[in-house]
Amino acid sequence: MMYQYRDREMGERIIRKIADLNLELTLMHVCGTHQDTLIRHGLQGLLADVGVDIRQGPGCPVCVTTPKEIEESLLLAKSGKTILVFGDMLKVPGASSSLSQAKTEGCDVRVVYGVDDGVRIARGIDSDCVFMSIGFETTTPSSAAALKAKTPDNFYVLTCNRLVPPALKAIAQMGEIRLDGLIEPGHVSTIIGSEPYMFLSEEYGIPQVIAGFEPLDLLMGVYMLAKQKMKGECKMEIEYTRAVREEGNPKAVEVMDSVFEHTDVKWRGFPVIPGSGQELREEYGSKNARLVFEDILVELEGREFPEPEGCLCGEVLRGIVSSDECPLFGTACTPESPVGPCMVSSEGSCNIVYKYGKMG
Amino acid sequence: MSLILYGLMCLAVPAKVVRIKGDVAEVDFGGVVREANISLVDTKVGEYVIVHAGYAIQTLDKKEAEETLEWFQEILEDSHA
Ligand code: SF4
C-alpha cells in the first residue's frame, strides 16, 4: 500500500503542476521525518528548481533540548543515578560534555527505545533511574500513560517535553523569515488534530497543510499550499487523512493533559516560549526528578549555558539558514565529531543533509 | 525495520495488530512481530496502527489510504486546480 505513495510518475506530475503555478515560495516543515523524506528522495532539489524553498524549523525534539537540560542529566548521572535516554540524545553536547562521554567515564547511561523500556530496566535494578523524557506531542502521551499505569519507586522523570504550536507562534511573531506556508508534522497531528494550529492561518495569515511522510504525501502537501497561495486562500488542510483526524486522538490528549501541564520554557536557539513546555502536574511530584533531586540540581541554578561556538543550530532551528550554509558544516562539524545537536540527531537537519549528501 | 531499534524519536511506523492481551498487543511490522502498548487507542485484531516509541498512537484508516490516491488523481486531472 505504501509503495503507491512513491510512484515516480505521479510525483513528476505533481512537480509539473507546481511549476505551472510559477510561484516563489518559502515553506517550513517541523519534523525530522519530513526532512528525511525531502532529502533522501531528492525532493528538496526538485522543488527548488520549481521555485519552492523548504526549511526545517524547530522540528527535532532532540535538537531543541537546551544545554541546561543536558547538564541536568549529566549532573544526575555523575551523582550515581542511572540515566535512561533515547539513543539520539547520547552524543548531543551539553555545555561541559555529553551523555556518551559520561558513559565512557563510568556513569550508568542506558539507551531505551521508549518509556516502557525504561520502566522495565528500573524494575530490574535498585538504583534511582531517571528517564530523560524528550519529545513533542507524539511522544509525551506515552510518558504520561506509563506514569498513570504506575512505575516502580526508583523511576523518575526529567521532563524535556515540548509542544509544537507555541514554537510556530514564536516563529510567526519573530518575523525573521517570511513564510508562505507551513507543512505541519503528521505524527504530532495524529495526537492533537488540526485545531491547535488554526490560529496560525487565522491570526498570522499562514496557509497550512498536515502532510504524511511518503514522497507523494509531501509533494501533494506542497502543491496544496501552492494552490492556496495562488488563490489567495489561507486555511488548514489535511493531506494525511489516513492517519490524522480533525479531532486528533482525544484519548491520548486526555492522558497527556492529566499528567502534564503547560509551562514556559526555553528552546535551543529560541528565547523562553510561553506555554511551550510540558511539566509533570503536582500529583506526580514524587516522580519529578527536578523536585526529588533538587538538592543536586541546585548547583546549576543561575548559571549560563552558552551554545557551542560557531554553531548555527539556533538559526537552522528558526529556519533562517539551511544546514549547508553553516561554515562548520562538513568541515569542523560532522556526525563523527558533531559541534551542535542538529548534526547528532538522526532527525537533525544537518545530520540528514550530511548523510544523504555523502551517500548521493 | 531495524530503524526502530536505533532510538529515532519522531519515527512512527504502521503495523498490523495480530493479538491483544490487555494494554499490550503483538503487532506485525511487515514480518517483524513486536509488542506495542495500545492503551492510547481503541483498536482490534486485524486493524493497522501507527507505532511510536513502543506505543500505538493512532489507528490507520485503510480505506482512506486508498481513497487518498484516487483523490490525488482527481486533483491532478482537474485543469482548474
Ligand atoms: S553544521 Fe554543525 S555547527 Fe553548523 S549548525 Fe549544523 S550542527 Fe551546528
PDB file of N, CA and C in Angstrom, chain A residues 1-2 4-5 10 13-14 17 31-33 61-62 86-88 113-116 134-135 138-139 141-142 145-146 187 190-191 216 220 223-224 227 238-243 245 248-249 251-252 255 346-347, chain B residues 3-14 29 34-35 37-42 48 50-62 64-69 71-73 75-81:
ATOM      1  N   MET A   1       0.828  -1.194   0.000  1.00  0.00           N
ATOM      2  CA  MET A   1       0.000   0.000   0.000  1.00  0.00           C
ATOM      3  C   MET A   1       0.872   1.257   0.000  1.00  0.00           C
ATOM      4  N   MET A   2       1.919   1.238   0.859  1.00  0.00           N
ATOM      5  CA  MET A   2       2.750   2.421   0.982  1.00  0.00           C
ATOM      6  C   MET A   2       3.549   2.719  -0.286  1.00  0.00           C
ATOM      7  N   GLN A   4       2.666   2.668  -3.236  1.00  0.00           N
ATOM      8  CA  GLN A   4       1.950   3.510  -4.183  1.00  0.00           C
ATOM      9  C   GLN A   4       2.205   4.988  -3.914  1.00  0.00           C
ATOM     10  N   TYR A   5       2.551   5.312  -2.683  1.00  0.00           N
ATOM     11  CA  TYR A   5       2.828   6.699  -2.339  1.00  0.00           C
ATOM     12  C   TYR A   5       4.229   7.123  -2.770  1.00  0.00           C
ATOM     13  N   MET A  10       3.681   9.823 -10.848  1.00  0.00           N
ATOM     14  CA  MET A  10       2.751  10.761 -10.231  1.00  0.00           C
ATOM     15  C   MET A  10       3.515  11.902  -9.560  1.00  0.00           C
ATOM     16  N   ARG A  13       4.345  14.387 -12.082  1.00  0.00           N
ATOM     17  CA  ARG A  13       3.160  15.172 -12.476  1.00  0.00           C
ATOM     18  C   ARG A  13       2.874  16.274 -11.461  1.00  0.00           C
ATOM     19  N   ILE A  14       3.004  15.916 -10.177  1.00  0.00           N
ATOM     20  CA  ILE A  14       2.724  16.935  -9.153  1.00  0.00           C
ATOM     21  C   ILE A  14       3.737  18.079  -9.277  1.00  0.00           C
ATOM     22  N   LYS A  17       2.832  20.353 -12.021  1.00  0.00           N
ATOM     23  CA  LYS A  17       1.701  21.197 -11.619  1.00  0.00           C
ATOM     24  C   LYS A  17       2.175  22.394 -10.790  1.00  0.00           C
ATOM     25  N   CYS A  31       9.568  18.654  11.165  1.00  0.00           N
ATOM     26  CA  CYS A  31       9.628  17.244  11.519  1.00  0.00           C
ATOM     27  C   CYS A  31      10.851  16.582  10.889  1.00  0.00           C
ATOM     28  N   GLY A  32      11.593  15.855  11.703  1.00  0.00           N
ATOM     29  CA  GLY A  32      12.775  15.157  11.194  1.00  0.00           C
ATOM     30  C   GLY A  32      12.430  14.160  10.105  1.00  0.00           C
ATOM     31  N   THR A  33      11.270  13.534  10.228  1.00  0.00           N
ATOM     32  CA  THR A  33      10.907  12.536   9.227  1.00  0.00           C
ATOM     33  C   THR A  33      10.572  13.216   7.892  1.00  0.00           C
ATOM     34  N   PRO A  61      12.975  17.189  18.354  1.00  0.00           N
ATOM     35  CA  PRO A  61      12.913  17.360  19.810  1.00  0.00           C
ATOM     36  C   PRO A  61      14.280  17.251  20.492  1.00  0.00           C
ATOM     37  N   VAL A  62      15.149  16.436  19.904  1.00  0.00           N
ATOM     38  CA  VAL A  62      16.497  16.306  20.470  1.00  0.00           C
ATOM     39  C   VAL A  62      17.254  17.627  20.298  1.00  0.00           C
ATOM     40  N   PHE A  86      16.845   8.225  25.068  1.00  0.00           N
ATOM     41  CA  PHE A  86      16.756   7.827  23.658  1.00  0.00           C
ATOM     42  C   PHE A  86      18.145   7.928  23.031  1.00  0.00           C
ATOM     43  N   GLY A  87      18.433   6.994  22.140  1.00  0.00           N
ATOM     44  CA  GLY A  87      19.772   6.905  21.556  1.00  0.00           C
ATOM     45  C   GLY A  87      20.251   8.193  20.899  1.00  0.00           C
ATOM     46  N   ASP A  88      19.323   8.916  20.289  1.00  0.00           N
ATOM     47  CA  ASP A  88      19.711  10.133  19.587  1.00  0.00           C
ATOM     48  C   ASP A  88      20.275  11.208  20.501  1.00  0.00           C
ATOM     49  N   TYR A 113      14.306   2.462  23.967  1.00  0.00           N
ATOM     50  CA  TYR A 113      13.559   2.709  22.749  1.00  0.00           C
ATOM     51  C   TYR A 113      12.264   3.466  23.055  1.00  0.00           C
ATOM     52  N   GLY A 114      11.799   3.327  24.287  1.00  0.00           N
ATOM     53  CA  GLY A 114      10.580   4.029  24.697  1.00  0.00           C
ATOM     54  C   GLY A 114      10.503   4.003  26.213  1.00  0.00           C
ATOM     55  N   VAL A 115       9.515   4.685  26.750  1.00  0.00           N
ATOM     56  CA  VAL A 115       9.420   4.809  28.204  1.00  0.00           C
ATOM     57  C   VAL A 115       9.245   3.444  28.887  1.00  0.00           C
ATOM     58  N   ASP A 116       8.484   2.543  28.240  1.00  0.00           N
ATOM     59  CA  ASP A 116       8.242   1.243  28.882  1.00  0.00           C
ATOM     60  C   ASP A 116       9.519   0.436  29.052  1.00  0.00           C
ATOM     61  N   ILE A 134      12.037  13.143  26.443  1.00  0.00           N
ATOM     62  CA  ILE A 134      12.153  14.118  25.363  1.00  0.00           C
ATOM     63  C   ILE A 134      11.040  13.845  24.372  1.00  0.00           C
ATOM     64  N   GLY A 135      10.529  14.887  23.765  1.00  0.00           N
ATOM     65  CA  GLY A 135       9.577  14.638  22.695  1.00  0.00           C
ATOM     66  C   GLY A 135       8.485  15.669  22.618  1.00  0.00           C
ATOM     67  N   THR A 138       3.787  13.757  19.984  1.00  0.00           N
ATOM     68  CA  THR A 138       3.779  12.359  19.543  1.00  0.00           C
ATOM     69  C   THR A 138       4.231  11.436  20.669  1.00  0.00           C
ATOM     70  N   THR A 139       5.216  11.883  21.424  1.00  0.00           N
ATOM     71  CA  THR A 139       5.896  11.030  22.405  1.00  0.00           C
ATOM     72  C   THR A 139       5.372  11.231  23.823  1.00  0.00           C
ATOM     73  N   PRO A 141       2.436  11.542  25.213  1.00  0.00           N
ATOM     74  CA  PRO A 141       1.381  10.671  25.753  1.00  0.00           C
ATOM     75  C   PRO A 141       1.912   9.332  26.276  1.00  0.00           C
ATOM     76  N   SER A 142       2.983   8.820  25.670  1.00  0.00           N
ATOM     77  CA  SER A 142       3.500   7.532  26.165  1.00  0.00           C
ATOM     78  C   SER A 142       4.106   7.693  27.554  1.00  0.00           C
ATOM     79  N   ALA A 145       1.155   7.914  29.862  1.00  0.00           N
ATOM     80  CA  ALA A 145       0.475   6.626  30.063  1.00  0.00           C
ATOM     81  C   ALA A 145       1.273   5.740  31.012  1.00  0.00           C
ATOM     82  N   ALA A 146       2.591   5.750  30.868  1.00  0.00           N
ATOM     83  CA  ALA A 146       3.438   4.913  31.739  1.00  0.00           C
ATOM     84  C   ALA A 146       3.306   5.361  33.190  1.00  0.00           C
ATOM     85  N   HIS A 187       2.757  13.173  12.487  1.00  0.00           N
ATOM     86  CA  HIS A 187       2.561  12.321  13.668  1.00  0.00           C
ATOM     87  C   HIS A 187       2.172  13.103  14.914  1.00  0.00           C
ATOM     88  N   THR A 190      -1.458  13.430  14.529  1.00  0.00           N
ATOM     89  CA  THR A 190      -2.329  12.287  14.837  1.00  0.00           C
ATOM     90  C   THR A 190      -2.851  12.421  16.257  1.00  0.00           C
ATOM     91  N   ILE A 191      -2.065  13.040  17.126  1.00  0.00           N
ATOM     92  CA  ILE A 191      -2.473  13.220  18.523  1.00  0.00           C
ATOM     93  C   ILE A 191      -3.317  14.479  18.694  1.00  0.00           C
ATOM     94  N   LEU A 216       5.035  11.184  -2.127  1.00  0.00           N
ATOM     95  CA  LEU A 216       3.842  11.788  -2.730  1.00  0.00           C
ATOM     96  C   LEU A 216       3.046  12.624  -1.732  1.00  0.00           C
ATOM     97  N   MET A 220       2.338  16.425  -2.566  1.00  0.00           N
ATOM     98  CA  MET A 220       0.961  16.877  -2.624  1.00  0.00           C
ATOM     99  C   MET A 220       0.729  17.987  -1.603  1.00  0.00           C
ATOM    100  N   TYR A 223       1.954  21.103  -3.105  1.00  0.00           N
ATOM    101  CA  TYR A 223       1.046  21.555  -4.159  1.00  0.00           C
ATOM    102  C   TYR A 223      -0.207  22.216  -3.557  1.00  0.00           C
ATOM    103  N   MET A 224      -0.716  21.625  -2.469  1.00  0.00           N
ATOM    104  CA  MET A 224      -1.907  22.193  -1.818  1.00  0.00           C
ATOM    105  C   MET A 224      -1.611  23.594  -1.279  1.00  0.00           C
ATOM    106  N   LYS A 227      -1.351  26.015  -4.171  1.00  0.00           N
ATOM    107  CA  LYS A 227      -2.668  26.374  -4.695  1.00  0.00           C
ATOM    108  C   LYS A 227      -3.367  27.385  -3.792  1.00  0.00           C
ATOM    109  N   ILE A 238      -5.850  18.980   5.490  1.00  0.00           N
ATOM    110  CA  ILE A 238      -5.203  17.731   5.907  1.00  0.00           C
ATOM    111  C   ILE A 238      -4.968  16.875   4.670  1.00  0.00           C
ATOM    112  N   GLU A 239      -3.719  16.610   4.375  1.00  0.00           N
ATOM    113  CA  GLU A 239      -3.381  15.696   3.284  1.00  0.00           C
ATOM    114  C   GLU A 239      -3.312  14.259   3.821  1.00  0.00           C
ATOM    115  N   TYR A 240      -2.819  14.139   5.075  1.00  0.00           N
ATOM    116  CA  TYR A 240      -2.536  12.822   5.671  1.00  0.00           C
ATOM    117  C   TYR A 240      -3.803  12.257   6.319  1.00  0.00           C
ATOM    118  N   THR A 241      -4.876  12.164   5.512  1.00  0.00           N
ATOM    119  CA  THR A 241      -6.169  11.789   6.090  1.00  0.00           C
ATOM    120  C   THR A 241      -6.210  10.348   6.573  1.00  0.00           C
ATOM    121  N   ARG A 242      -5.269   9.513   6.107  1.00  0.00           N
ATOM    122  CA  ARG A 242      -5.335   8.127   6.551  1.00  0.00           C
ATOM    123  C   ARG A 242      -4.926   7.972   8.015  1.00  0.00           C
ATOM    124  N   ALA A 243      -4.292   8.985   8.580  1.00  0.00           N
ATOM    125  CA  ALA A 243      -3.873   8.875   9.981  1.00  0.00           C
ATOM    126  C   ALA A 243      -4.320  10.049  10.847  1.00  0.00           C
ATOM    127  N   ARG A 245      -7.101  12.742  12.039  1.00  0.00           N
ATOM    128  CA  ARG A 245      -8.485  13.204  12.059  1.00  0.00           C
ATOM    129  C   ARG A 245      -8.477  14.613  12.655  1.00  0.00           C
ATOM    130  N   GLY A 248      -7.927  14.725  16.210  1.00  0.00           N
ATOM    131  CA  GLY A 248      -6.729  14.053  16.714  1.00  0.00           C
ATOM    132  C   GLY A 248      -7.068  12.757  17.410  1.00  0.00           C
ATOM    133  N   ASN A 249      -6.353  12.464  18.478  1.00  0.00           N
ATOM    134  CA  ASN A 249      -6.630  11.278  19.286  1.00  0.00           C
ATOM    135  C   ASN A 249      -6.998  11.760  20.696  1.00  0.00           C
ATOM    136  N   LYS A 251      -8.270  10.454  23.250  1.00  0.00           N
ATOM    137  CA  LYS A 251      -7.892   9.600  24.374  1.00  0.00           C
ATOM    138  C   LYS A 251      -6.449   9.904  24.795  1.00  0.00           C
ATOM    139  N   ALA A 252      -5.565  10.017  23.800  1.00  0.00           N
ATOM    140  CA  ALA A 252      -4.157  10.296  24.100  1.00  0.00           C
ATOM    141  C   ALA A 252      -3.981  11.693  24.685  1.00  0.00           C
ATOM    142  N   VAL A 255      -5.002  11.648  28.363  1.00  0.00           N
ATOM    143  CA  VAL A 255      -3.975  11.032  29.218  1.00  0.00           C
ATOM    144  C   VAL A 255      -2.813  12.018  29.412  1.00  0.00           C
ATOM    145  N   SER A 346      19.440  11.906  14.413  1.00  0.00           N
ATOM    146  CA  SER A 346      19.038  11.400  13.106  1.00  0.00           C
ATOM    147  C   SER A 346      17.860  12.195  12.558  1.00  0.00           C
ATOM    148  N   GLU A 347      17.294  13.074  13.376  1.00  0.00           N
ATOM    149  CA  GLU A 347      16.231  13.951  12.900  1.00  0.00           C
ATOM    150  C   GLU A 347      16.707  15.375  12.724  1.00  0.00           C
TER     151      GLU A 347
ATOM    152  N   LEU B   3      15.481   0.189  11.789  1.00  0.00           N
ATOM    153  CA  LEU B   3      15.438   1.600  12.184  1.00  0.00           C
ATOM    154  C   LEU B   3      14.856   1.820  13.572  1.00  0.00           C
ATOM    155  N   ILE B   4      13.789   1.091  13.882  1.00  0.00           N
ATOM    156  CA  ILE B   4      13.123   1.368  15.155  1.00  0.00           C
ATOM    157  C   ILE B   4      14.019   1.018  16.340  1.00  0.00           C
ATOM    158  N   LEU B   5      15.051   0.264  16.110  1.00  0.00           N
ATOM    159  CA  LEU B   5      15.918  -0.124  17.222  1.00  0.00           C
ATOM    160  C   LEU B   5      16.918   0.963  17.575  1.00  0.00           C
ATOM    161  N   TYR B   6      17.093   1.907  16.703  1.00  0.00           N
ATOM    162  CA  TYR B   6      18.134   2.901  16.939  1.00  0.00           C
ATOM    163  C   TYR B   6      17.681   4.116  17.740  1.00  0.00           C
ATOM    164  N   GLY B   7      16.442   4.103  18.179  1.00  0.00           N
ATOM    165  CA  GLY B   7      16.002   5.206  19.021  1.00  0.00           C
ATOM    166  C   GLY B   7      15.696   6.466  18.260  1.00  0.00           C
ATOM    167  N   LEU B   8      15.183   6.330  17.052  1.00  0.00           N
ATOM    168  CA  LEU B   8      14.719   7.503  16.325  1.00  0.00           C
ATOM    169  C   LEU B   8      13.497   8.046  17.042  1.00  0.00           C
ATOM    170  N   MET B   9      13.483   9.352  17.205  1.00  0.00           N
ATOM    171  CA  MET B   9      12.432   9.923  18.041  1.00  0.00           C
ATOM    172  C   MET B   9      11.064  10.067  17.374  1.00  0.00           C
ATOM    173  N   CYS B  10      10.990  10.817  16.291  1.00  0.00           N
ATOM    174  CA  CYS B  10       9.662  11.078  15.710  1.00  0.00           C
ATOM    175  C   CYS B  10       9.156   9.906  14.913  1.00  0.00           C
ATOM    176  N   LEU B  11      10.054   9.026  14.543  1.00  0.00           N
ATOM    177  CA  LEU B  11       9.678   7.974  13.630  1.00  0.00           C
ATOM    178  C   LEU B  11       8.491   7.187  14.175  1.00  0.00           C
ATOM    179  N   ALA B  12       7.514   6.994  13.329  1.00  0.00           N
ATOM    180  CA  ALA B  12       6.353   6.201  13.703  1.00  0.00           C
ATOM    181  C   ALA B  12       6.034   5.314  12.516  1.00  0.00           C
ATOM    182  N   VAL B  13       5.719   4.066  12.783  1.00  0.00           N
ATOM    183  CA  VAL B  13       5.641   3.080  11.712  1.00  0.00           C
ATOM    184  C   VAL B  13       4.316   2.332  11.763  1.00  0.00           C
ATOM    185  N   PRO B  14       3.673   2.108  10.607  1.00  0.00           N
ATOM    186  CA  PRO B  14       2.419   1.363  10.616  1.00  0.00           C
ATOM    187  C   PRO B  14       2.658  -0.128  10.900  1.00  0.00           C
ATOM    188  N   PHE B  29       5.066  -5.628  11.921  1.00  0.00           N
ATOM    189  CA  PHE B  29       5.641  -4.608  11.029  1.00  0.00           C
ATOM    190  C   PHE B  29       6.122  -5.324   9.768  1.00  0.00           C
ATOM    191  N   ARG B  34       6.395  -7.490  17.069  1.00  0.00           N
ATOM    192  CA  ARG B  34       6.865  -6.954  18.340  1.00  0.00           C
ATOM    193  C   ARG B  34       5.669  -6.610  19.202  1.00  0.00           C
ATOM    194  N   GLU B  35       5.962  -6.249  20.452  1.00  0.00           N
ATOM    195  CA  GLU B  35       4.867  -5.834  21.323  1.00  0.00           C
ATOM    196  C   GLU B  35       4.735  -4.315  21.279  1.00  0.00           C
ATOM    197  N   ASN B  37       2.303  -1.086  23.232  1.00  0.00           N
ATOM    198  CA  ASN B  37       1.284  -0.704  24.193  1.00  0.00           C
ATOM    199  C   ASN B  37       0.136  -0.037  23.425  1.00  0.00           C
ATOM    200  N   ILE B  38      -1.083  -0.524  23.649  1.00  0.00           N
ATOM    201  CA  ILE B  38      -2.207   0.036  22.878  1.00  0.00           C
ATOM    202  C   ILE B  38      -3.183   0.821  23.767  1.00  0.00           C
ATOM    203  N   SER B  39      -2.708   1.238  24.950  1.00  0.00           N
ATOM    204  CA  SER B  39      -3.641   1.907  25.874  1.00  0.00           C
ATOM    205  C   SER B  39      -4.104   3.278  25.383  1.00  0.00           C
ATOM    206  N   LEU B  40      -3.405   3.861  24.392  1.00  0.00           N
ATOM    207  CA  LEU B  40      -3.801   5.194  23.920  1.00  0.00           C
ATOM    208  C   LEU B  40      -4.773   5.157  22.736  1.00  0.00           C
ATOM    209  N   VAL B  41      -5.096   3.962  22.246  1.00  0.00           N
ATOM    210  CA  VAL B  41      -6.000   3.884  21.085  1.00  0.00           C
ATOM    211  C   VAL B  41      -7.101   2.842  21.314  1.00  0.00           C
ATOM    212  N   ASP B  42      -8.149   2.919  20.523  1.00  0.00           N
ATOM    213  CA  ASP B  42      -9.165   1.867  20.514  1.00  0.00           C
ATOM    214  C   ASP B  42      -8.946   1.078  19.234  1.00  0.00           C
ATOM    215  N   TYR B  48      -4.835  -1.698  11.418  1.00  0.00           N
ATOM    216  CA  TYR B  48      -3.480  -1.133  11.382  1.00  0.00           C
ATOM    217  C   TYR B  48      -3.375   0.022  12.371  1.00  0.00           C
ATOM    218  N   ILE B  50      -0.433   3.067  14.070  1.00  0.00           N
ATOM    219  CA  ILE B  50       0.868   3.705  13.900  1.00  0.00           C
ATOM    220  C   ILE B  50       1.589   3.603  15.240  1.00  0.00           C
ATOM    221  N   VAL B  51       2.790   3.025  15.220  1.00  0.00           N
ATOM    222  CA  VAL B  51       3.517   2.777  16.467  1.00  0.00           C
ATOM    223  C   VAL B  51       4.717   3.719  16.586  1.00  0.00           C
ATOM    224  N   HIS B  52       4.811   4.350  17.750  1.00  0.00           N
ATOM    225  CA  HIS B  52       5.916   5.273  18.018  1.00  0.00           C
ATOM    226  C   HIS B  52       6.428   5.029  19.432  1.00  0.00           C
ATOM    227  N   ALA B  53       7.725   4.799  19.557  1.00  0.00           N
ATOM    228  CA  ALA B  53       8.367   4.582  20.863  1.00  0.00           C
ATOM    229  C   ALA B  53       7.623   3.544  21.714  1.00  0.00           C
ATOM    230  N   GLY B  54       7.155   2.484  21.047  1.00  0.00           N
ATOM    231  CA  GLY B  54       6.536   1.378  21.778  1.00  0.00           C
ATOM    232  C   GLY B  54       5.051   1.538  22.036  1.00  0.00           C
ATOM    233  N   TYR B  55       4.465   2.656  21.607  1.00  0.00           N
ATOM    234  CA  TYR B  55       3.041   2.890  21.817  1.00  0.00           C
ATOM    235  C   TYR B  55       2.329   3.078  20.484  1.00  0.00           C
ATOM    236  N   ALA B  56       1.153   2.456  20.369  1.00  0.00           N
ATOM    237  CA  ALA B  56       0.297   2.770  19.224  1.00  0.00           C
ATOM    238  C   ALA B  56      -0.296   4.146  19.504  1.00  0.00           C
ATOM    239  N   ILE B  57      -0.139   5.080  18.547  1.00  0.00           N
ATOM    240  CA  ILE B  57      -0.626   6.438  18.802  1.00  0.00           C
ATOM    241  C   ILE B  57      -1.892   6.779  18.005  1.00  0.00           C
ATOM    242  N   GLN B  58      -2.192   5.995  16.981  1.00  0.00           N
ATOM    243  CA  GLN B  58      -3.411   6.256  16.211  1.00  0.00           C
ATOM    244  C   GLN B  58      -3.709   5.029  15.350  1.00  0.00           C
ATOM    245  N   THR B  59      -4.976   4.866  15.006  1.00  0.00           N
ATOM    246  CA  THR B  59      -5.319   3.788  14.079  1.00  0.00           C
ATOM    247  C   THR B  59      -5.219   4.338  12.658  1.00  0.00           C
ATOM    248  N   LEU B  60      -4.910   3.450  11.736  1.00  0.00           N
ATOM    249  CA  LEU B  60      -4.705   3.869  10.350  1.00  0.00           C
ATOM    250  C   LEU B  60      -5.928   3.440   9.548  1.00  0.00           C
ATOM    251  N   ASP B  61      -6.416   4.367   8.746  1.00  0.00           N
ATOM    252  CA  ASP B  61      -7.639   4.101   8.004  1.00  0.00           C
ATOM    253  C   ASP B  61      -7.285   3.599   6.610  1.00  0.00           C
ATOM    254  N   LYS B  62      -7.455   2.285   6.407  1.00  0.00           N
ATOM    255  CA  LYS B  62      -7.019   1.674   5.158  1.00  0.00           C
ATOM    256  C   LYS B  62      -7.828   2.183   3.959  1.00  0.00           C
ATOM    257  N   GLU B  64      -9.303   5.065   3.722  1.00  0.00           N
ATOM    258  CA  GLU B  64      -8.877   6.445   3.477  1.00  0.00           C
ATOM    259  C   GLU B  64      -7.561   6.448   2.689  1.00  0.00           C
ATOM    260  N   ALA B  65      -6.687   5.498   3.009  1.00  0.00           N
ATOM    261  CA  ALA B  65      -5.387   5.431   2.329  1.00  0.00           C
ATOM    262  C   ALA B  65      -5.579   5.170   0.844  1.00  0.00           C
ATOM    263  N   GLU B  66      -6.527   4.300   0.519  1.00  0.00           N
ATOM    264  CA  GLU B  66      -6.781   4.024  -0.895  1.00  0.00           C
ATOM    265  C   GLU B  66      -7.450   5.206  -1.577  1.00  0.00           C
ATOM    266  N   GLU B  67      -8.386   5.825  -0.841  1.00  0.00           N
ATOM    267  CA  GLU B  67      -9.112   6.951  -1.437  1.00  0.00           C
ATOM    268  C   GLU B  67      -8.214   8.164  -1.667  1.00  0.00           C
ATOM    269  N   THR B  68      -7.201   8.317  -0.808  1.00  0.00           N
ATOM    270  CA  THR B  68      -6.297   9.463  -0.974  1.00  0.00           C
ATOM    271  C   THR B  68      -5.651   9.422  -2.347  1.00  0.00           C
ATOM    272  N   LEU B  69      -5.269   8.223  -2.778  1.00  0.00           N
ATOM    273  CA  LEU B  69      -4.606   8.117  -4.075  1.00  0.00           C
ATOM    274  C   LEU B  69      -5.559   8.460  -5.221  1.00  0.00           C
ATOM    275  N   TRP B  71      -8.015  10.516  -4.882  1.00  0.00           N
ATOM    276  CA  TRP B  71      -8.190  11.963  -4.724  1.00  0.00           C
ATOM    277  C   TRP B  71      -7.010  12.718  -5.363  1.00  0.00           C
ATOM    278  N   PHE B  72      -5.811  12.173  -5.209  1.00  0.00           N
ATOM    279  CA  PHE B  72      -4.634  12.764  -5.871  1.00  0.00           C
ATOM    280  C   PHE B  72      -4.861  12.819  -7.388  1.00  0.00           C
ATOM    281  N   GLN B  73      -5.326  11.698  -7.932  1.00  0.00           N
ATOM    282  CA  GLN B  73      -5.564  11.633  -9.374  1.00  0.00           C
ATOM    283  C   GLN B  73      -6.537  12.721  -9.811  1.00  0.00           C
ATOM    284  N   ILE B  75      -7.282  15.541  -8.330  1.00  0.00           N
ATOM    285  CA  ILE B  75      -6.693  16.882  -8.237  1.00  0.00           C
ATOM    286  C   ILE B  75      -5.800  17.146  -9.446  1.00  0.00           C
ATOM    287  N   LEU B  76      -5.035  16.110  -9.822  1.00  0.00           N
ATOM    288  CA  LEU B  76      -4.089  16.305 -10.916  1.00  0.00           C
ATOM    289  C   LEU B  76      -4.784  16.427 -12.264  1.00  0.00           C
ATOM    290  N   GLU B  77      -5.954  15.788 -12.351  1.00  0.00           N
ATOM    291  CA  GLU B  77      -6.660  15.856 -13.633  1.00  0.00           C
ATOM    292  C   GLU B  77      -7.500  17.120 -13.784  1.00  0.00           C
ATOM    293  N   ASP B  78      -7.754  17.788 -12.662  1.00  0.00           N
ATOM    294  CA  ASP B  78      -8.575  18.995 -12.706  1.00  0.00           C
ATOM    295  C   ASP B  78      -7.734  20.165 -13.211  1.00  0.00           C
ATOM    296  N   SER B  79      -7.970  20.566 -14.437  1.00  0.00           N
ATOM    297  CA  SER B  79      -7.102  21.587 -15.023  1.00  0.00           C
ATOM    298  C   SER B  79      -7.301  22.959 -14.381  1.00  0.00           C
ATOM    299  N   HIS B  80      -8.426  23.119 -13.638  1.00  0.00           N
ATOM    300  CA  HIS B  80      -8.641  24.415 -12.987  1.00  0.00           C
ATOM    301  C   HIS B  80      -7.975  24.473 -11.622  1.00  0.00           C
ATOM    302  N   ALA B  81      -7.487  23.306 -11.142  1.00  0.00           N
ATOM    303  CA  ALA B  81      -6.968  23.268  -9.780  1.00  0.00           C
ATOM    304  C   ALA B  81      -5.589  23.904  -9.692  1.00  0.00           C
TER     305      ALA B  81
END
